[in-house]
Amino acid sequence: MDIANNCRVCNNKIEPFMTFGNMPIANGFLKEEAFKDEYFFEMKPSFCNKCFAFQLIEQPDAELMFNESYPFFSSLSKHMQTHFDNFANSVINRFLKSKDSPMAIELGSNDGIMLRHFKDAEIKHLGIEPSQNVAQIAKEKGINTISEFFNEELAVKVLEEYGHADVMFAANVMCHIPNINSVFAGISNLLSKDGVLIFEDPYLGDMLNKVSYDQIYDEHVYIFSALSVISICERHDLELIDVEPQVTHGGSMRYFIGKKGSHEISNNVSKIIMNEEKKGFKEISTYERFRDNCEKSKKELLELLTKIKDENKRVVGYGATSKSTTVLNYSEIGPDLIDFISDTTPLKQNKFSPGAHIPVKSYENFSQNPPDYALLFAWNHKKEIFEKETEFEKNGGKWITFVPRVEIL
Ligand code: SAH
Ligand code: TMP
Ligand code: ZN
């Protein structure tokens, strides 16, 4: 367990502003015989009033979350495939076209959803992916991958073997790594003089706005804002040079970072800082308001599900997401309210959801015997899901969502 009584970024003393209670490993789908040994930690978010980093006080050790049975396979979503097609092309066109023999490094490359485009374009690349099962899939696709956790020490070894990187990128990875200073020190060492780091993660602004508190789970030790990213950069002679909002994962931000003084800084940077200041990202009262909104959302969802159950209607969860672990455990929703959760990931099927112990079943269980209500856990894939679930709606099925508010759609 990694416990921070001081800010992970700047060492300032920090306090939690709320607790979500005891939480299991969000992606720890398990068999019945493992219930008795299930791991729990108290999930308490905190906000540092010095560097503005939103972070968890406690985080389970990395090996408990990222190992040979990590059940998140990036390429399972068609929309994410398109997202990474576009991301890869934009990186190649904006930063690598003019270079001869460029080198690209990705942290948390998973099953190769992004790097496959670099392989296809015959660009020298390296994926650093600690979860062995997903790394293996990338290797089988011919993508150069090592199965390690990235940190400052690994960066030294990578530098010796591969030389400097012209671009480094990470999608939905940076927010997972507690020792962010070690990661940024490693990146600062690995990047060439005019090299660029591009990373994207769920954005604090979207989470506060939509009350999408389910973005907070064991893996997400940080929810970043531009203000907090700037604070981290400043400690490593790096600077934020551009930002681009993304629609993925319910609202993300892409940050572009270069060595101090090596790049022109886009106007987008001053605009986002002004906006974050205006929205109160530096003030504790903003987070206290978020806490009250979480409590309201929890209460409303529980009431709605209880009412539906009293009417003898069936509810099935749609998508056994890591995010759903937070919703179910925080709201104390169990198999008494939800029959099962439908999910397309074989590694999750025929297991139980972490903590709440709701059965996870294959999609066929949903499509062949549709429930009265589908509780949309994979709300970040709403567009993709609604496009393919027209039959469910035509036959009278209804959706329940809880982001941005609890409602029947
Ligand atoms: N980039 C992919 C995968 C995100 S899931 C996508 O956006 O879909 C997060 C990934 O980060 C996991 O595959 C996990 O194994 C990896 N990861 C966790 N800690 C890491 C570290 N210290 N260095 C590199 N990768 C890490
Ligand atoms: P994510 O929100 O972390 O991307 O996880 C999405 C989960 O939802 C993943 O386990 C796959 C599942 N899923 C479905 O079961 N059906 C779908 O149509 C989609 C898009 C996802
Ligand atoms: Zn701090």
Coordinates of C-alpha atoms and ligand atoms in Angstrom, one line a residue:
M1 CA 0.0 0.0 0.0
D2 CA 1.2 3.4 -0.9
I3 CA 0.0 6.0 1.7
A4 CA 0.6 9.7 1.2
N5 CA 0.2 12.0 4.2
N6 CA 2.1 14.5 2.2
C7 CA 1.4 15.6 -1.4
R8 CA 2.9 13.1 -3.9
V9 CA 4.0 16.0 -6.1
C10 CA 5.2 18.8 -3.7
N11 CA 5.3 17.2 -0.3
N12 CA 2.9 19.7 1.2
K13 CA 0.7 18.2 4.1
I14 CA -2.6 17.0 2.7
E15 CA -5.9 15.9 4.2
P16 CA -8.8 14.0 2.6
F17 CA -11.9 16.1 1.9
M18 CA -14.2 13.0 1.8
T19 CA -14.1 9.2 1.9
F20 CA -15.7 6.7 -0.6
G21 CA -15.3 4.0 2.1
N22 CA -13.6 0.7 1.6
M23 CA -12.9 -0.2 -2.0
P24 CA -11.6 -3.3 -3.6
I25 CA -9.2 -3.5 -6.7
A26 CA -11.4 -1.9 -9.4
N27 CA -10.4 -4.4 -12.1
G28 CA -10.1 -7.3 -9.6
F29 CA -13.0 -9.5 -11.0
L30 CA -13.0 -12.6 -8.9
K31 CA -14.3 -16.1 -8.4
E32 CA -16.4 -17.0 -5.4
E33 CA -13.6 -18.9 -3.7
A34 CA -11.5 -15.6 -3.6
F35 CA -14.2 -13.6 -1.8
K36 CA -12.7 -14.3 1.6
D37 CA -9.2 -13.0 0.7
E38 CA -10.4 -9.9 -1.2
Y39 CA -8.2 -6.9 -0.8
F40 CA -9.8 -3.5 0.4
F41 CA -8.4 -0.1 1.0
E42 CA -10.0 3.1 2.1
M43 CA -10.6 5.4 -0.9
K44 CA -10.1 9.0 0.2
P45 CA -9.4 11.8 -2.3
S46 CA -7.5 14.9 -1.3
F47 CA -6.6 18.2 -2.9
C48 CA -3.2 19.9 -2.4
N49 CA -3.7 23.6 -2.0
K50 CA -0.1 24.3 -2.9
C51 CA 0.4 22.4 -6.3
F52 CA -3.3 21.8 -6.9
A53 CA -2.9 18.0 -7.4
F54 CA -6.1 16.0 -6.9
Q55 CA -4.9 12.7 -5.5
L56 CA -5.8 9.6 -3.5
I57 CA -4.3 9.3 0.0
E58 CA -4.0 5.5 -0.2
Q59 CA -3.3 3.5 -3.3
P60 CA -2.8 -0.3 -3.5
D61 CA 0.6 -1.4 -4.7
A62 CA 1.1 -1.4 -8.5
E63 CA 1.6 -5.1 -8.8
L64 CA -1.8 -5.8 -7.3
M65 CA -3.4 -3.9 -10.2
F66 CA -1.0 -4.4 -13.1
N67 CA 0.0 -7.9 -13.6
E68 CA -0.3 -11.0 -15.9
S69 CA -4.1 -10.9 -15.6
Y70 CA -4.9 -7.2 -16.2
P71 CA -8.4 -7.4 -17.8
F72 CA -8.4 -4.1 -19.7
F73 CA -7.8 -4.6 -23.4
S74 CA -7.7 -1.2 -25.1
S75 CA -8.5 -2.5 -28.6
L76 CA -11.9 -4.0 -27.5
S77 CA -13.6 -0.6 -28.2
K78 CA -14.1 0.4 -31.9
H79 CA -14.3 4.1 -30.9
M80 CA -11.1 3.9 -29.0
Q81 CA -9.4 2.3 -32.1
T82 CA -10.5 5.3 -34.1
H83 CA -9.4 7.7 -31.4
F84 CA -5.9 6.1 -31.5
D85 CA -5.8 6.1 -35.3
N86 CA -6.3 9.8 -35.2
F87 CA -3.9 10.3 -32.2
A88 CA -1.1 8.4 -33.9
N89 CA -1.5 10.3 -37.2
S90 CA -1.5 13.6 -35.5
V91 CA 1.7 12.8 -33.5
I92 CA 3.4 11.6 -36.7
N93 CA 2.3 14.6 -38.8
R94 CA 2.9 17.3 -36.1
F95 CA 6.2 16.0 -34.6
L96 CA 7.9 13.3 -36.6
K97 CA 7.4 14.1 -40.3
S98 CA 10.4 16.4 -40.4
K99 CA 12.8 14.1 -38.5
D100 CA 15.0 11.5 -40.0
S101 CA 15.0 8.2 -38.1
P102 CA 12.7 9.4 -35.3
M103 CA 12.2 7.4 -32.1
A104 CA 8.8 7.1 -30.2
I105 CA 8.2 5.7 -26.8
E106 CA 4.8 4.9 -25.3
L107 CA 4.2 4.3 -21.6
G108 CA 1.3 1.9 -20.9
S109 CA 1.0 0.7 -24.5
N110 CA -1.4 -2.0 -23.5
D111 CA -2.3 -4.3 -26.5
G112 CA -0.6 -2.0 -29.0
I113 CA -3.7 0.1 -30.0
M114 CA -1.5 3.2 -30.6
L115 CA 1.9 1.8 -31.4
R116 CA 0.7 -0.4 -34.2
H117 CA 0.5 2.7 -36.4
F118 CA 4.1 3.5 -35.7
K119 CA 5.1 -0.1 -36.5
D120 CA 3.1 0.1 -39.8
A121 CA 4.8 3.4 -40.6
E122 CA 8.1 1.8 -39.9
I123 CA 9.0 4.3 -37.1
K124 CA 11.4 3.2 -34.5
H125 CA 9.3 2.6 -31.3
L126 CA 9.2 1.1 -27.9
G127 CA 6.2 0.2 -25.8
I128 CA 6.7 0.0 -22.0
E129 CA 3.8 -2.0 -20.5
P130 CA 4.0 -3.8 -17.2
S131 CA 0.9 -5.9 -17.5
Q132 CA 2.4 -9.0 -19.1
N133 CA -0.8 -10.4 -20.7
V134 CA -1.6 -7.2 -22.7
A135 CA 2.1 -6.6 -23.5
Q136 CA 2.2 -10.1 -25.0
I137 CA -0.6 -9.3 -27.3
A138 CA 1.3 -6.3 -28.6
K139 CA 4.5 -8.3 -29.0
E140 CA 2.5 -10.9 -31.1
K141 CA 1.5 -8.0 -33.4
G142 CA 5.2 -7.3 -34.0
I143 CA 5.2 -4.2 -31.7
N144 CA 8.5 -3.7 -29.9
T145 CA 7.5 -3.9 -26.2
I146 CA 9.1 -4.4 -22.8
S147 CA 7.1 -5.5 -19.8
E148 CA 8.3 -3.2 -17.1
F149 CA 7.0 -0.3 -14.9
F150 CA 8.4 3.0 -16.2
N151 CA 10.3 5.1 -13.7
E152 CA 13.5 7.1 -13.4
E153 CA 15.7 4.0 -13.2
L154 CA 14.1 2.3 -16.2
A155 CA 14.6 5.5 -18.2
V156 CA 18.4 5.3 -17.7
K157 CA 18.4 1.8 -19.1
V158 CA 16.1 2.7 -22.0
L159 CA 18.3 5.7 -22.8
E160 CA 21.4 3.5 -23.0
E161 CA 19.7 1.0 -25.3
Y162 CA 17.6 3.3 -27.5
G163 CA 19.0 6.8 -27.2
H164 CA 16.8 9.9 -26.9
A165 CA 13.2 9.9 -27.8
D166 CA 11.7 12.5 -30.1
V167 CA 8.2 11.9 -28.8
M168 CA 6.9 10.1 -25.7
F169 CA 3.3 9.5 -25.1
A170 CA 0.9 7.9 -22.6
A171 CA -2.8 7.7 -22.7
N172 CA -4.7 6.9 -19.5
V173 CA -1.4 5.9 -17.8
M174 CA 0.1 9.0 -16.1
C175 CA -2.8 9.3 -13.7
H176 CA -2.0 5.7 -12.6
I177 CA 1.5 6.2 -11.3
P178 CA 1.9 7.5 -7.7
N179 CA 5.6 8.5 -8.0
I180 CA 4.9 11.0 -10.7
N181 CA 8.2 12.9 -10.0
S182 CA 10.2 9.7 -10.8
V183 CA 8.2 9.4 -14.1
F184 CA 8.8 13.0 -15.1
A185 CA 12.5 12.9 -14.1
G186 CA 12.8 9.8 -16.4
I187 CA 11.0 11.5 -19.2
S188 CA 13.0 14.7 -18.9
N189 CA 16.2 12.5 -19.2
L190 CA 14.9 10.5 -22.1
L191 CA 13.5 13.3 -24.3
S192 CA 15.7 14.8 -27.0
K193 CA 16.3 18.6 -26.7
D194 CA 13.3 19.4 -28.8
G195 CA 11.4 16.3 -27.9
V196 CA 7.8 16.3 -26.8
L197 CA 5.8 14.4 -24.2
I198 CA 2.1 14.0 -25.1
F199 CA -0.2 12.5 -22.5
E200 CA -3.9 12.4 -21.9
D201 CA -6.0 11.4 -18.9
P202 CA -9.5 12.0 -17.6
Y203 CA -9.8 15.7 -16.9
L204 CA -10.6 17.2 -13.5
G205 CA -12.9 19.8 -15.1
D206 CA -15.2 17.1 -16.6
M207 CA -15.3 15.1 -13.5
L208 CA -16.3 18.1 -11.3
N209 CA -18.8 19.2 -13.9
K210 CA -20.5 15.9 -14.6
V211 CA -20.1 14.6 -11.0
S212 CA -18.4 11.6 -12.7
Y213 CA -17.0 10.5 -9.4
D214 CA -16.5 7.0 -10.8
Q215 CA -13.4 8.3 -12.5
I216 CA -11.9 7.9 -9.0
Y217 CA -10.8 4.3 -8.3
D218 CA -7.6 2.6 -7.2
E219 CA -5.7 2.9 -10.5
H220 CA -6.5 6.6 -10.8
V221 CA -4.3 8.0 -8.1
Y222 CA -4.5 11.5 -9.7
I223 CA -7.2 13.4 -11.6
F224 CA -5.2 16.0 -13.4
S225 CA -5.9 19.6 -14.3
A226 CA -3.6 21.9 -16.3
L227 CA -2.7 23.7 -13.1
S228 CA -1.4 20.5 -11.5
V229 CA 0.4 19.4 -14.6
I230 CA 2.2 22.7 -14.7
S231 CA 3.3 22.3 -11.1
I232 CA 4.8 18.9 -12.0
C233 CA 6.5 20.2 -15.1
E234 CA 8.1 23.0 -13.1
R235 CA 9.9 20.5 -10.9
H236 CA 11.6 18.9 -13.9
D237 CA 12.6 21.7 -16.2
L238 CA 9.7 21.0 -18.5
E239 CA 6.8 23.2 -19.5
L240 CA 3.3 22.8 -20.8
I241 CA 3.2 24.0 -24.4
D242 CA -0.3 23.1 -25.5
V243 CA -3.6 21.4 -24.4
E244 CA -6.4 19.8 -26.4
P245 CA -9.6 18.6 -24.8
Q246 CA -10.7 15.0 -25.8
V247 CA -14.1 13.4 -25.6
T248 CA -12.7 10.0 -24.5
H249 CA -13.3 8.4 -21.1
G250 CA -16.1 10.9 -20.4
G251 CA -13.9 14.0 -21.0
S252 CA -10.1 14.0 -21.0
M253 CA -7.3 16.5 -21.6
R254 CA -4.3 16.0 -23.8
Y255 CA -1.2 17.8 -22.5
F256 CA 1.8 18.6 -24.7
I257 CA 5.0 19.2 -22.8
G258 CA 8.5 20.2 -23.9
K259 CA 11.8 21.1 -22.3
K260 CA 11.7 24.6 -20.9
G261 CA 12.2 27.2 -23.5
S262 CA 12.4 24.8 -26.5
H263 CA 8.9 25.4 -27.9
E264 CA 6.5 28.1 -28.6
I265 CA 3.7 28.1 -26.0
S266 CA 0.1 28.0 -27.4
N267 CA -2.5 30.5 -26.3
N268 CA -4.5 27.5 -25.2
V269 CA -2.3 27.2 -22.1
S270 CA -3.1 30.7 -20.7
K271 CA -6.8 30.2 -21.7
I272 CA -7.1 26.9 -19.7
I273 CA -5.3 28.3 -16.7
M274 CA -7.7 31.3 -16.6
N275 CA -10.6 29.0 -17.0
E276 CA -9.5 26.7 -14.2
E277 CA -8.9 29.6 -11.9
K278 CA -12.3 31.0 -12.7
K279 CA -13.9 27.7 -12.0
G280 CA -12.3 27.5 -8.5
F281 CA -9.9 24.7 -9.1
K282 CA -7.5 26.2 -6.5
E283 CA -10.2 26.4 -3.8
I284 CA -11.1 23.7 -1.3
S285 CA -14.8 24.8 -1.4
T286 CA -15.0 23.5 -5.0
Y287 CA -14.0 20.0 -3.8
E288 CA -16.4 20.2 -0.9
R289 CA -19.2 21.0 -3.4
F290 CA -18.1 18.0 -5.4
R291 CA -18.4 15.8 -2.3
D292 CA -21.9 17.0 -1.7
N293 CA -22.8 16.2 -5.3
C294 CA -21.4 12.7 -5.0
E295 CA -23.5 12.0 -1.9
K296 CA -26.6 13.3 -3.7
S297 CA -25.9 11.1 -6.8
K298 CA -25.3 8.0 -4.6
K299 CA -28.6 8.5 -2.8
E300 CA -30.7 9.1 -5.9
L301 CA -29.3 6.0 -7.7
L302 CA -29.9 3.8 -4.7
E303 CA -33.5 5.1 -4.4
L304 CA -34.2 4.6 -8.1
L305 CA -32.9 1.1 -8.1
T306 CA -34.9 0.2 -5.0
K307 CA -38.1 1.6 -6.5
I308 CA -37.6 -0.4 -9.7
K309 CA -36.9 -3.6 -7.7
D310 CA -40.1 -2.9 -5.7
E311 CA -42.0 -2.9 -9.0
N312 CA -40.5 -6.4 -9.7
K313 CA -38.6 -5.2 -12.8
R314 CA -35.2 -6.5 -13.8
V315 CA -32.1 -4.4 -14.0
V316 CA -28.8 -5.5 -15.6
G317 CA -25.6 -3.6 -15.6
Y318 CA -24.1 -2.7 -19.0
G319 CA -20.3 -2.9 -19.1
A320 CA -18.3 -4.2 -16.1
T321 CA -16.1 -1.1 -16.1
S322 CA -13.4 -0.4 -13.5
K323 CA -15.5 2.8 -12.9
S324 CA -18.5 0.7 -11.9
T325 CA -16.5 -0.7 -8.9
T326 CA -16.6 2.8 -7.4
V327 CA -20.3 3.3 -8.0
L328 CA -21.4 -0.1 -6.7
N329 CA -19.2 -0.1 -3.6
Y330 CA -19.8 3.5 -2.7
S331 CA -23.6 3.3 -3.2
E332 CA -23.8 -0.2 -1.7
I333 CA -25.5 -1.7 -4.7
G334 CA -25.4 -5.5 -4.8
P335 CA -26.9 -8.5 -6.5
D336 CA -30.2 -7.8 -4.7
L337 CA -30.7 -4.8 -7.0
I338 CA -28.8 -5.8 -10.2
D339 CA -29.2 -9.3 -11.7
F340 CA -25.8 -9.4 -13.4
I341 CA -23.5 -7.2 -15.4
S342 CA -23.1 -7.8 -19.1
D343 CA -19.5 -7.5 -20.5
T344 CA -17.8 -8.4 -23.7
T345 CA -14.4 -9.1 -22.0
P346 CA -13.8 -12.9 -21.7
L347 CA -11.5 -12.4 -18.7
K348 CA -14.3 -10.7 -16.7
Q349 CA -17.0 -13.1 -17.6
N350 CA -18.2 -15.8 -15.2
K351 CA -16.6 -14.0 -12.4
F352 CA -18.0 -11.5 -9.8
S353 CA -17.6 -7.8 -9.7
P354 CA -15.1 -6.6 -7.1
G355 CA -16.5 -5.9 -3.6
A356 CA -20.2 -5.9 -4.6
H357 CA -20.0 -9.5 -6.0
I358 CA -22.5 -9.1 -8.8
P359 CA -22.1 -11.8 -11.4
V360 CA -20.5 -10.8 -14.7
K361 CA -21.9 -12.5 -17.7
S362 CA -21.3 -12.5 -21.5
Y363 CA -23.2 -10.1 -23.7
E364 CA -25.4 -13.0 -25.0
N365 CA -27.0 -13.2 -21.6
F366 CA -28.1 -9.6 -22.1
S367 CA -29.1 -9.8 -25.8
Q368 CA -31.0 -13.1 -25.5
N369 CA -33.0 -12.2 -22.4
P370 CA -33.1 -8.4 -22.3
P371 CA -34.0 -6.8 -18.9
D372 CA -36.5 -4.0 -18.3
Y373 CA -33.6 -1.6 -17.5
A374 CA -30.0 -1.5 -18.4
L375 CA -27.8 0.5 -16.0
L376 CA -25.2 2.1 -18.2
F377 CA -21.9 1.6 -16.4
A378 CA -19.9 2.2 -19.6
W379 CA -21.4 5.7 -20.0
N380 CA -18.2 6.9 -21.6
H381 CA -19.0 4.6 -24.6
K382 CA -22.6 5.7 -24.7
K383 CA -22.5 6.7 -28.4
E384 CA -21.0 3.4 -29.5
I385 CA -23.4 1.4 -27.3
F386 CA -26.6 3.3 -28.3
E387 CA -25.7 2.9 -31.9
K388 CA -25.8 -0.9 -31.6
E389 CA -28.6 -1.3 -29.0
T390 CA -31.5 0.0 -31.1
E391 CA -33.3 -3.3 -30.7
F392 CA -33.2 -3.2 -26.9
E393 CA -34.9 0.2 -27.0
K394 CA -37.4 -0.8 -29.7
N395 CA -38.5 -3.7 -27.5
G396 CA -39.3 -1.3 -24.6
G397 CA -35.9 -1.6 -22.8
K398 CA -34.9 1.5 -20.9
W399 CA -31.5 2.9 -19.9
I400 CA -30.5 4.2 -16.5
T401 CA -27.6 6.6 -16.3
F402 CA -26.0 8.4 -13.4
V403 CA -23.7 10.8 -15.3
P404 CA -24.2 13.7 -15.4
R405 CA -27.2 13.0 -13.2
V406 CA -29.3 10.0 -12.2
E407 CA -32.1 9.6 -14.7
I408 CA -34.0 7.1 -16.9
L409 CA -33.3 7.8 -20.6
Ligands
SAH1 N1 -2.9 3.4 -23.2 C1 -4.0 2.4 -23.1 C2 -4.1 1.6 -21.8 C3 -4.5 2.4 -20.6 S1 -4.7 1.3 -19.2 C4 -5.3 3.1 -23.4 O1 -5.4 4.3 -23.3 O2 -6.3 2.4 -23.7 C5 -3.3 1.8 -18.3 C6 -2.0 1.0 -18.7 O3 -0.9 1.6 -18.0 C7 -2.1 -0.5 -18.3 O4 -2.0 -1.3 -19.4 C8 -1.0 -0.6 -17.2 O5 -0.4 -1.9 -17.2 C9 0.0 0.5 -17.6 N2 0.8 1.0 -16.5 C10 0.6 1.1 -15.2 N3 1.7 1.6 -14.5 C11 2.6 1.8 -15.5 C12 4.0 2.3 -15.4 N4 4.5 2.7 -14.3 N5 4.6 2.4 -16.6 C13 4.1 2.1 -17.8 N6 2.8 1.6 -17.9 C14 2.1 1.5 -16.7
TMP2 P1 -13.8 1.3 -20.1 O1 -14.9 2.2 -19.7 O2 -12.7 1.2 -19.0 O3 -13.3 1.5 -21.4 O4 -14.4 -0.2 -20.0 C1 -15.4 -0.6 -20.8 C2 -15.9 -2.0 -20.4 O5 -17.2 -2.2 -21.0 C3 -15.1 -3.1 -20.9 O6 -15.0 -4.1 -19.9 C4 -15.8 -3.6 -22.1 C5 -17.3 -3.3 -21.8 N1 -18.1 -3.0 -22.9 C6 -19.2 -3.8 -23.2 O7 -19.4 -4.8 -22.6 N2 -19.9 -3.5 -24.3 C7 -19.6 -2.5 -25.1 O8 -20.3 -2.2 -26.1 C8 -18.5 -1.6 -24.8 C9 -18.2 -0.4 -25.6 C10 -17.8 -1.9 -23.7
ZN3 ZN 1.1 19.4 -3.8

